[in-house]
Coordinates of N, CA and C in Angstrom, one line a residue:
M373 N 47.9 -71.1 -30.0 CA 46.9 -70.9 -31.1 C 47.5 -71.0 -32.4
S374 N 46.9 -71.9 -33.4 CA 47.4 -72.3 -34.6 C 46.6 -71.2 -35.7
L375 N 47.2 -70.9 -36.7 CA 46.7 -70.1 -37.8 C 46.6 -70.9 -39.5
A376 N 45.9 -71.3 -39.8 CA 46.1 -71.9 -41.1 C 46.2 -70.7 -42.1
T377 N 47.0 -71.0 -43.3 CA 47.6 -70.3 -44.3 C 46.5 -70.6 -45.7
R378 N 46.5 -69.8 -46.8 CA 46.1 -70.2 -47.8 C 46.8 -70.9 -48.8
N379 N 48.2 -70.8 -48.7 CA 48.8 -71.8 -49.7 C 48.9 -73.1 -49.2
G380 N 48.3 -73.7 -48.1 CA 48.3 -75.0 -47.9 C 49.4 -75.3 -47.0
T381 N 50.4 -74.7 -46.7 CA 51.7 -74.9 -46.1 C 51.1 -75.2 -44.5
G382 N 50.1 -75.4 -44.2 CA 49.9 -75.9 -43.0 C 49.6 -74.8 -41.8
P383 N 49.2 -75.2 -40.5 CA 49.0 -74.2 -39.6 C 50.2 -73.4 -39.2
V384 N 50.1 -72.3 -38.6 CA 51.3 -71.4 -38.1 C 50.9 -70.9 -37.0
D385 N 51.9 -71.2 -35.8 CA 51.4 -70.7 -34.7 C 51.8 -68.9 -34.7
A386 N 50.7 -68.1 -34.3 CA 50.9 -66.7 -34.2 C 50.3 -66.3 -32.8
P387 N 51.3 -65.1 -32.5 CA 50.7 -64.3 -31.2 C 49.2 -63.8 -31.3
V388 N 48.4 -63.8 -30.2 CA 47.1 -63.4 -30.0 C 47.2 -62.2 -29.0
T389 N 46.5 -61.1 -29.8 CA 46.6 -60.0 -28.7 C 45.4 -60.2 -28.0
P390 N 45.8 -60.0 -26.5 CA 45.0 -60.0 -25.5 C 43.7 -58.9 -25.5
P391 N 42.6 -59.3 -25.0 CA 41.5 -58.2 -25.1 C 41.7 -57.2 -23.8
K392 N 41.0 -55.9 -24.3 CA 41.5 -54.7 -23.6 C 40.5 -54.9 -22.4
V393 N 40.7 -54.4 -21.4 CA 40.1 -54.4 -20.1 C 39.7 -52.8 -20.1
V394 N 38.3 -52.8 -19.8 CA 38.0 -51.4 -19.7 C 37.5 -51.2 -18.1
R395 N 38.3 -50.3 -17.7 CA 38.3 -50.0 -16.2 C 37.0 -49.2 -16.0
Q396 N 36.2 -49.5 -15.2 CA 35.0 -48.5 -14.5 C 35.6 -47.3 -14.0
R397 N 34.9 -46.3 -14.4 CA 35.3 -44.9 -13.7 C 34.4 -44.9 -12.3
R398 N 35.4 -44.6 -11.3 CA 34.8 -44.2 -10.1 C 34.2 -42.8 -9.7
M399 N 33.1 -42.8 -9.2 CA 32.3 -41.2 -9.3 C 32.9 -40.6 -7.7
R400 N 33.6 -39.7 -7.7 CA 33.9 -39.1 -6.5 C 32.9 -38.9 -5.5
P401 N 33.3 -39.1 -4.3 CA 32.0 -38.6 -3.2 C 31.5 -37.2 -3.2
G402 N 32.5 -36.3 -3.6 CA 31.7 -34.8 -3.6 C 31.1 -34.9 -4.7
L403 N 31.3 -35.3 -6.2 CA 30.2 -35.2 -7.3 C 28.8 -35.9 -6.8
L404 N 29.1 -37.2 -6.3 CA 27.8 -37.9 -5.8 C 27.1 -37.0 -5.1
G405 N 27.4 -36.0 -3.9 CA 26.7 -35.7 -3.2 C 26.0 -34.3 -3.8
L406 N 26.9 -33.7 -4.8 CA 26.4 -32.5 -5.5 C 25.4 -32.8 -6.3
A407 N 25.3 -34.2 -6.9 CA 24.2 -34.5 -7.7 C 22.9 -34.7 -6.9
V408 N 23.2 -35.4 -6.0 CA 21.9 -35.6 -5.0 C 21.3 -34.2 -4.5
L409 N 22.3 -33.4 -4.3 CA 21.8 -31.7 -3.6 C 20.9 -31.2 -4.8
L410 N 21.3 -31.4 -6.1 CA 20.7 -30.8 -7.1 C 19.3 -31.3 -7.6
I411 N 19.1 -32.6 -7.1 CA 17.9 -33.2 -7.4 C 17.1 -33.1 -6.4
A412 N 17.7 -32.6 -5.1 CA 16.7 -32.3 -4.2 C 16.2 -31.0 -4.2
L413 N 17.2 -30.1 -4.7 CA 16.6 -28.6 -5.0 C 15.6 -28.6 -6.2
G414 N 15.9 -29.3 -7.2 CA 14.9 -29.5 -8.0 C 13.5 -30.1 -7.5
G415 N 13.4 -30.8 -6.7 CA 12.1 -31.4 -6.0 C 11.5 -30.0 -5.4
L416 N 12.4 -29.2 -4.5 CA 11.7 -28.3 -3.4 C 11.2 -27.1 -4.6
G417 N 12.0 -26.9 -5.5 CA 11.4 -25.8 -6.4 C 10.1 -26.3 -7.1
A418 N 9.8 -27.6 -7.5 CA 8.7 -28.1 -8.2 C 7.6 -27.8 -7.1
A419 N 7.9 -28.2 -5.7 CA 6.8 -28.2 -4.7 C 6.4 -27.0 -4.4
F420 N 7.4 -26.1 -4.4 CA 7.2 -24.5 -4.4 C 6.2 -24.2 -5.3
A421 N 6.6 -24.1 -6.8 CA 5.8 -23.9 -7.7 C 4.3 -24.2 -7.7
V422 N 4.0 -25.6 -7.0 CA 2.8 -26.1 -6.9 C 2.1 -25.5 -5.9
T423 N 2.7 -25.1 -4.7 CA 2.2 -24.7 -3.6 C 1.6 -22.9 -3.9
S424 N 2.4 -22.2 -4.6 CA 1.9 -21.1 -5.1 C 1.2 -20.9 -6.0
V425 N 0.9 -22.1 -6.9 CA -0.4 -22.0 -8.0 C -1.6 -22.3 -7.1
R426 N -1.4 -23.4 -5.9 CA -2.4 -23.5 -5.1 C -2.9 -22.3 -4.2
A427 N -2.1 -21.4 -4.1 CA -2.4 -20.7 -3.0 C -3.0 -19.0 -3.6
T428 N -2.9 -19.2 -4.8 CA -3.8 -17.9 -5.9 C -4.9 -17.7 -5.3
G429 N -5.2 -16.6 -5.0 CA -6.7 -16.2 -4.4 C -7.1 -14.7 -4.9
S430 N -8.2 -14.2 -4.7 CA -8.8 -13.1 -5.0 C -8.8 -12.3 -4.0
Y431 N -8.1 -10.8 -4.1 CA -8.0 -9.9 -3.2 C -8.4 -8.7 -3.6
L432 N -8.6 -7.5 -2.6 CA -9.0 -6.1 -3.0 C -7.7 -5.3 -3.1
A433 N -7.8 -4.7 -4.2 CA -6.6 -3.6 -4.5 C -6.9 -2.3 -4.6
V434 N -6.2 -1.5 -4.7 CA -6.8 0.2 -4.6 C -6.7 0.5 -6.2
A435 N -8.1 0.8 -6.5 CA -8.4 1.5 -8.0 C -8.0 2.8 -8.6
R436 N -7.9 3.7 -7.3 CA -7.8 5.1 -7.4 C -7.5 5.9 -6.1
P437 N -6.8 6.9 -6.0 CA -6.4 7.6 -4.8 C -7.6 7.8 -4.0
V438 N -7.3 7.5 -2.5 CA -8.4 8.0 -1.6 C -7.4 8.5 -0.5
E439 N -7.9 9.5 -0.2 CA -7.5 10.5 0.8 C -7.7 9.9 2.3
V440 N -6.7 10.2 2.9 CA -6.7 10.0 4.7 C -8.2 10.6 4.9
G441 N -8.5 9.7 5.7 CA -9.9 10.1 6.3 C -11.3 10.2 5.7
R442 N -11.0 9.8 4.4 CA -12.4 9.6 3.3 C -12.8 8.2 3.5
E443 N -14.2 8.1 3.3 CA -14.7 6.8 3.2 C -14.4 6.2 1.9
I444 N -14.3 4.8 2.3 CA -14.2 4.0 0.9 C -15.3 3.5 0.4
G445 N -15.4 3.7 -1.0 CA -16.5 3.2 -1.8 C -16.3 2.1 -2.7
A446 N -17.2 1.5 -3.1 CA -16.7 0.2 -4.1 C -16.2 0.8 -5.2
D447 N -16.1 1.8 -5.8 CA -15.7 2.3 -7.0 C -14.1 2.6 -6.7
D448 N -13.8 2.4 -5.3 CA -12.2 2.7 -4.9 C -11.4 1.4 -5.0
L449 N -12.2 0.3 -5.3 CA -11.3 -0.9 -5.2 C -11.5 -1.7 -6.5
I450 N -10.5 -2.7 -6.7 CA -10.9 -3.5 -7.5 C -10.4 -5.1 -7.2
T451 N -10.8 -6.2 -7.9 CA -10.2 -7.5 -7.4 C -9.4 -7.9 -8.3
V452 N -8.2 -8.6 -7.5 CA -7.2 -8.8 -8.5 C -6.7 -10.1 -8.1
Q453 N -6.0 -11.0 -8.8 CA -5.5 -12.6 -8.4 C -4.4 -12.3 -8.2
V454 N -3.8 -13.1 -6.7 CA -2.6 -13.0 -6.4 C -2.1 -14.2 -6.2
A455 N -0.9 -14.7 -6.8 CA -0.3 -16.0 -6.5 C 0.6 -16.0 -5.2
G456 N 0.5 -16.8 -4.4 CA 1.3 -16.8 -3.1 C 1.0 -15.8 -2.4
G457 N 1.6 -14.6 -2.5 CA 1.5 -13.8 -1.0 C 2.1 -13.8 0.1
R458 N 2.8 -14.7 0.1 CA 3.5 -15.0 1.4 C 4.2 -13.6 2.2
G459 N 3.9 -13.5 3.5 CA 4.3 -12.4 3.9 C 3.4 -11.2 3.8
L460 N 2.2 -11.3 3.2 CA 1.3 -10.2 2.9 C 0.2 -10.7 3.7
S461 N -0.6 -9.6 4.1 CA -2.0 -10.0 4.5 C -3.1 -9.1 3.9
P462 N -3.1 -9.3 2.5 CA -4.2 -8.4 1.7 C -5.7 -8.8 2.3
V463 N -6.6 -8.0 1.9 CA -7.9 -8.2 2.5 C -8.9 -9.2 1.5
P464 N -9.0 -10.3 1.4 CA -9.9 -11.2 0.6 C -10.9 -10.2 -0.2
A465 N -11.2 -10.6 -1.4 CA -12.2 -9.9 -2.4 C -13.5 -10.2 -1.6
G466 N -14.0 -11.3 -1.0 CA -15.1 -11.6 -0.3 C -15.7 -10.7 0.7
R467 N -14.7 -9.9 1.2 CA -14.9 -8.9 2.5 C -15.2 -7.3 1.8
L468 N -15.4 -7.5 0.6 CA -15.9 -6.1 0.0 C -16.9 -5.3 0.7
D469 N -17.8 -6.0 1.1 CA -18.9 -5.2 1.8 C -18.6 -4.9 3.1
D470 N -17.7 -5.5 4.0 CA -17.2 -4.7 5.2 C -16.3 -3.9 5.1
V471 N -15.5 -3.8 3.8 CA -14.6 -2.5 3.9 C -15.3 -1.1 3.1
V472 N -16.1 -1.3 2.3 CA -17.0 -0.1 1.8 C -17.6 0.6 3.2
G473 N -17.5 1.6 3.2 CA -17.8 2.6 4.3 C -16.6 2.9 5.5
K474 N -15.8 2.2 5.4 CA -14.8 2.5 6.4 C -13.9 3.5 5.8
R475 N -13.1 4.3 6.8 CA -12.6 5.3 6.3 C -10.9 5.0 5.8
A476 N -10.0 5.8 5.4 CA -8.8 5.3 5.0 C -7.8 5.7 6.5
A477 N -7.2 4.8 6.9 CA -6.2 5.4 8.0 C -5.1 6.0 7.5
V478 N -4.6 6.1 5.9 CA -3.5 6.3 5.5 C -4.0 6.7 3.9
A479 N -3.2 7.3 3.3 CA -3.4 7.4 1.8 C -3.5 6.3 1.3
L480 N -4.4 5.9 0.3 CA -4.4 4.8 -0.4 C -3.9 5.0 -1.6
V481 N -2.9 4.3 -2.2 CA -2.2 4.7 -3.7 C -2.9 3.5 -4.7
P482 N -3.3 3.8 -5.8 CA -3.7 2.8 -6.9 C -2.5 2.0 -7.3
G483 N -3.0 0.7 -7.4 CA -2.0 -0.4 -8.0 C -1.6 -1.4 -6.5
T484 N -2.1 -0.7 -5.3 CA -1.4 -1.2 -4.0 C -2.7 -2.4 -3.5
L485 N -2.4 -3.5 -2.7 CA -3.1 -4.3 -2.3 C -3.7 -3.6 -1.0
L486 N -4.7 -3.9 -0.6 CA -5.7 -3.2 0.6 C -5.3 -4.1 1.7
T487 N -4.9 -3.7 2.9 CA -4.7 -4.5 4.2 C -5.5 -3.6 5.1
D488 N -5.7 -4.4 6.2 CA -6.6 -4.3 7.5 C -6.1 -2.8 8.2
D489 N -4.7 -2.8 8.2 CA -3.9 -1.9 8.9 C -4.2 -0.5 8.1
Q490 N -4.8 -0.5 6.9 CA -5.0 0.9 6.0 C -6.5 1.2 6.3
L491 N -7.1 0.4 7.1 CA -8.9 0.9 7.5 C -9.0 1.2 8.8
T492 N -9.8 1.9 9.0 CA -10.2 2.4 10.5 C -11.8 2.8 10.5
D493 N -12.2 2.6 11.5 CA -13.9 2.6 12.1 C -13.9 4.0 12.7
D494 N -12.7 4.8 13.3 CA -13.0 5.9 13.9 C -13.2 7.0 13.3
P495 N -14.0 7.7 13.7 CA -14.7 9.0 13.1 C -13.8 10.0 13.4
L496 N -13.6 11.1 12.2 CA -12.8 12.0 12.4 C -13.2 13.1 13.3
L497 N -14.8 12.8 13.5 CA -15.4 13.8 14.8 C -15.4 13.2 16.1
G498 N -14.2 13.7 16.7 CA -14.1 12.6 18.0 C -15.0 13.3 19.1
P499 N -15.1 12.5 20.5 CA -15.8 12.9 21.4 C -15.5 14.6 22.0
G500 N -16.6 15.2 22.2 CA -16.3 16.5 22.7 C -16.4 17.5 21.5
Q501 N -16.3 17.0 20.5 CA -16.1 17.9 19.1 C -17.6 18.4 18.5
Q502 N -17.4 19.2 17.8 CA -18.4 19.6 17.1 C -18.0 20.1 15.4
Q503 N -19.1 19.9 14.7 CA -18.6 20.3 13.2 C -19.2 21.6 12.7
I504 N -18.2 22.5 12.1 CA -18.7 23.8 11.5 C -18.2 23.9 10.1
A505 N -18.7 24.6 9.4 CA -18.4 24.8 7.8 C -18.0 26.5 7.9
L506 N -16.8 26.4 7.2 CA -16.2 27.8 6.9 C -16.3 27.8 5.2
G507 N -16.8 29.1 5.0 CA -16.7 29.3 3.2 C -15.2 30.2 3.1
L508 N -14.2 29.7 2.5 CA -13.0 30.4 2.2 C -12.8 30.8 1.1
D509 N -12.5 32.2 0.6 CA -11.6 32.6 -0.7 C -10.4 31.5 -1.0
P510 N -10.3 31.3 -2.2 CA -9.0 30.7 -2.5 C -7.8 31.2 -1.8
A511 N -7.5 32.6 -1.8 CA -6.5 33.2 -0.9 C -6.4 33.0 0.4
E512 N -7.6 32.4 0.9 CA -7.5 32.1 2.4 C -7.2 30.8 2.9
I513 N -7.3 29.9 1.9 CA -6.9 28.4 2.2 C -5.4 28.2 2.0
P514 N -4.8 27.8 3.2 CA -3.4 27.6 3.3 C -2.6 26.6 2.6
A515 N -3.3 25.9 1.8 CA -2.9 24.9 0.9 C -3.5 24.7 -0.5
R516 N -3.0 24.1 -1.3 CA -3.7 24.0 -2.6 C -4.9 23.3 -2.6
K517 N -4.6 22.2 -1.7 CA -6.0 21.5 -1.3 C -5.8 20.7 0.1
L518 N -7.0 21.1 0.9 CA -7.0 20.5 2.3 C -7.4 19.1 2.4
H519 N -7.0 18.1 3.1 CA -7.3 16.8 3.0 C -8.0 16.3 4.5
P520 N -8.7 15.6 4.6 CA -9.3 15.0 5.8 C -8.3 14.6 6.4
G521 N -8.3 14.9 8.1 CA -7.3 14.9 8.9 C -6.1 15.8 9.2
D522 N -6.0 16.8 8.0 CA -5.3 18.0 8.3 C -5.5 18.6 9.5
K523 N -4.4 19.0 10.1 CA -4.3 19.8 11.4 C -4.5 21.3 11.1
V524 N -5.4 22.3 11.6 CA -5.3 23.4 11.4 C -5.6 24.6 12.6
L525 N -4.8 25.5 12.4 CA -5.2 26.6 13.5 C -6.0 27.6 13.0
L526 N -7.1 28.2 13.7 CA -8.0 29.2 13.6 C -7.4 30.4 14.2
V527 N -7.0 31.4 13.5 CA -6.6 32.7 14.3 C -7.5 33.8 14.0
S528 N -7.7 34.5 15.2 CA -8.7 35.9 14.8 C -8.1 36.9 14.2
T529 N -8.7 37.6 13.3 CA -7.9 38.5 12.9 C -8.4 40.0 13.5
P530 N -8.0 41.2 13.5 CA -8.3 42.5 14.0 C -9.8 42.9 13.1
D531 N -10.7 43.7 14.0 CA -11.6 44.3 13.4 C -11.4 45.7 12.8
T532 N -11.2 45.6 11.8 CA -10.6 46.9 10.8 C -11.8 47.7 10.7
K533 N -13.0 47.6 11.1 CA -14.3 48.3 10.6 C -14.3 49.5 11.7
D534 N -14.1 49.1 12.9 CA -14.1 50.1 13.9 C -12.9 50.9 14.1
G535 N -11.9 50.5 13.4 CA -10.7 51.3 13.4 C -9.8 51.3 14.7
T536 N -10.4 50.0 15.6 CA -9.6 49.6 16.7 C -8.0 49.1 16.2
S537 N -7.1 49.1 17.5 CA -5.8 48.4 17.3 C -5.8 47.0 17.0
A538 N -5.0 46.3 16.5 CA -4.9 44.9 16.7 C -4.5 44.5 17.9
G539 N -5.4 43.7 18.5 CA -5.1 43.3 19.9 C -4.6 41.8 19.9
T540 N -4.7 41.2 21.0 CA -3.9 39.8 21.1 C -4.9 38.9 20.4
A541 N -4.4 38.2 19.4 CA -5.2 37.2 18.5 C -5.7 35.9 19.4
T542 N -6.9 35.6 19.0 CA -7.2 34.1 19.9 C -7.2 33.2 18.7
R543 N -6.6 32.1 19.2 CA -6.2 30.8 18.4 C -7.0 29.5 19.0
F544 N -7.6 28.6 18.0 CA -8.5 27.8 18.0 C -7.7 26.6 17.2
T545 N -7.6 25.4 17.7 CA -7.1 24.1 17.1 C -8.3 23.4 16.3
A546 N -8.1 23.0 15.4 CA -9.5 22.2 14.6 C -8.7 21.3 13.7
T547 N -9.5 20.4 13.1 CA -9.0 19.2 12.4 C -10.1 19.2 11.1
V548 N -9.7 19.2 9.7 CA -10.4 19.1 8.6 C -10.9 17.7 8.6
I549 N -12.2 18.0 8.5 CA -13.0 16.5 8.2 C -13.3 16.3 6.6
D550 N -13.5 17.3 6.0 CA -13.8 17.3 4.3 C -13.9 18.8 4.0
T551 N -13.6 18.5 2.3 CA -13.7 20.0 1.6 C -14.9 19.8 0.5
A552 N -15.5 20.8 0.1 CA -16.4 20.8 -0.9 C -16.3 22.2 -1.9
A553 N -16.4 21.9 -3.0 CA -16.4 23.0 -4.0 C -17.8 23.5 -4.0
T554 N -18.1 24.7 -4.3 CA -19.3 25.4 -4.3 C -19.9 25.8 -6.0
G555 N -20.6 26.3 -6.1 CA -21.4 26.6 -7.3 C -20.2 28.1 -7.7
N556 N -19.8 28.7 -6.7 CA -19.0 30.0 -6.9 C -17.6 29.4 -6.8
A557 N -16.8 29.9 -8.0 CA -15.5 29.4 -8.1 C -14.6 30.1 -7.3
D558 N -15.1 31.3 -6.7 CA -14.3 32.1 -6.0 C -14.4 31.7 -4.3
E559 N -15.3 30.7 -3.9 CA -15.3 30.4 -2.5 C -15.3 28.7 -2.6
S560 N -14.8 28.0 -1.4 CA -14.6 26.8 -1.1 C -15.2 26.5 0.1
V561 N -15.7 25.4 0.7 CA -16.4 25.0 1.8 C -15.2 24.3 2.6
V562 N -15.0 24.5 3.7 CA -14.3 23.4 4.8 C -14.8 23.2 5.8
Y563 N -15.0 21.7 6.0 CA -15.6 21.4 7.2 C -14.5 21.2 8.3
L564 N -14.8 21.5 9.7 CA -13.9 21.3 10.5 C -14.4 20.8 11.9
A565 N -13.9 20.2 12.5 CA -14.0 19.6 13.8 C -13.3 20.3 14.9
L566 N -14.1 21.0 15.9 CA -13.5 21.9 16.8 C -14.2 21.3 18.1
P567 N -13.3 21.7 19.3 CA -14.0 21.4 20.6 C -15.1 22.5 20.8
V568 N -16.1 21.7 21.6 CA -17.5 22.4 21.7 C -17.3 23.6 22.4
R569 N -16.6 23.8 23.3 CA -16.5 25.4 23.9 C -15.8 26.2 22.8
D570 N -15.0 26.0 21.7 CA -14.7 27.1 20.7 C -15.4 27.2 19.9
V571 N -16.7 26.7 19.8 CA -17.5 26.4 18.6 C -18.0 28.1 18.4
P572 N -18.9 28.5 19.7 CA -19.5 29.8 19.6 C -18.5 31.0 19.1
A573 N -17.2 30.9 19.6 CA -16.5 32.0 19.2 C -15.9 31.9 17.8
V574 N -15.8 30.7 17.4 CA -15.3 30.8 15.9 C -16.5 31.0 15.1
V575 N -17.7 30.8 15.4 CA -18.8 31.1 14.6 C -19.1 32.6 14.3
A576 N -19.0 33.2 15.5 CA -19.1 34.7 15.6 C -17.9 35.3 14.7
L577 N -16.8 34.8 15.1 CA -15.7 35.5 14.2 C -16.2 35.1 12.6
A578 N -16.6 33.9 12.2 CA -16.5 33.7 11.0 C -17.9 34.7 10.3
A579 N -18.6 35.0 11.1 CA -19.7 35.8 10.6 C -19.1 37.0 10.5
Q580 N -18.0 37.6 11.0 CA -17.5 39.1 10.9 C -16.3 38.8 9.9
D581 N -16.0 37.6 9.3 CA -15.0 37.6 8.3 C -13.7 37.8 8.9
R582 N -13.4 37.2 10.4 CA -12.3 37.6 10.8 C -11.6 36.3 11.3
I583 N -11.5 35.5 10.5 CA -11.1 34.1 10.7 C -9.7 33.9 9.8
A584 N -8.6 33.6 10.2 CA -7.6 33.0 9.2 C -7.1 31.7 9.5
V585 N -7.0 30.9 8.4 CA -6.7 29.3 8.5 C -5.3 29.1 8.4
V586 N -4.5 28.5 9.6 CA -3.3 28.1 9.2 C -3.2 26.7 9.3
L587 N -2.2 26.1 8.3 CA -2.0 24.6 8.4 C -0.8 24.3 9.1
T588 N -1.1 23.6 10.3 CA 0.0 23.2 11.0 C 0.2 21.4 11.0
G589 N -0.3 20.9 10.6 CA 0.0 19.7 10.3 C -0.8 18.6 9.0
A590 N 0.0 18.3 8.3 CA -0.8 17.6 7.0 C -1.0 15.9 7.3
A591 N -2.1 15.5 7.2 CA -2.4 14.2 7.4 C -1.4 13.2 6.5

């Protein structure tokens, strides 16, 4: 190749620098596989997010404490929106009318979703049982508060009025159905389920104020 000069001396041969060849960088197979995996995971994450949004529904949750055995009222429940809920089986809000009136099979805690396993239709008063009511002074109640489903033992106490010695005490098993406060602050009413055969004896002892209540099993 000739090169012209400015002083007119004519063309002069000069070396020509060859062009640089840019080598293409080859991607390693491992990096390519990682890139494909990340793209796939991103797609799965987006699909999961869309599925969760679509699965959002209205369900029943516990609004206030409900004791074991107590009937559930509408005020005990609230409606909440839950997205996803995979692995859970909460009761849909549309079944509110079916839930109201059922009993709590376990203690219901506020802020938790309601499930069918927590509900029961079984009455606390079983076959072959009758219900009685006992008026008890605070000192005669074996716990700060008795709950539906608690198991108690009714024990006869000696008749101290006739001066006889304490004989063998008679025992009766019972189940607490409910409790209620009375107008008298010194007395509470406990409703109990007893076998039919024990009711006459317990009523007679209660009339003589000769019944002691022992808590044997908490619900």
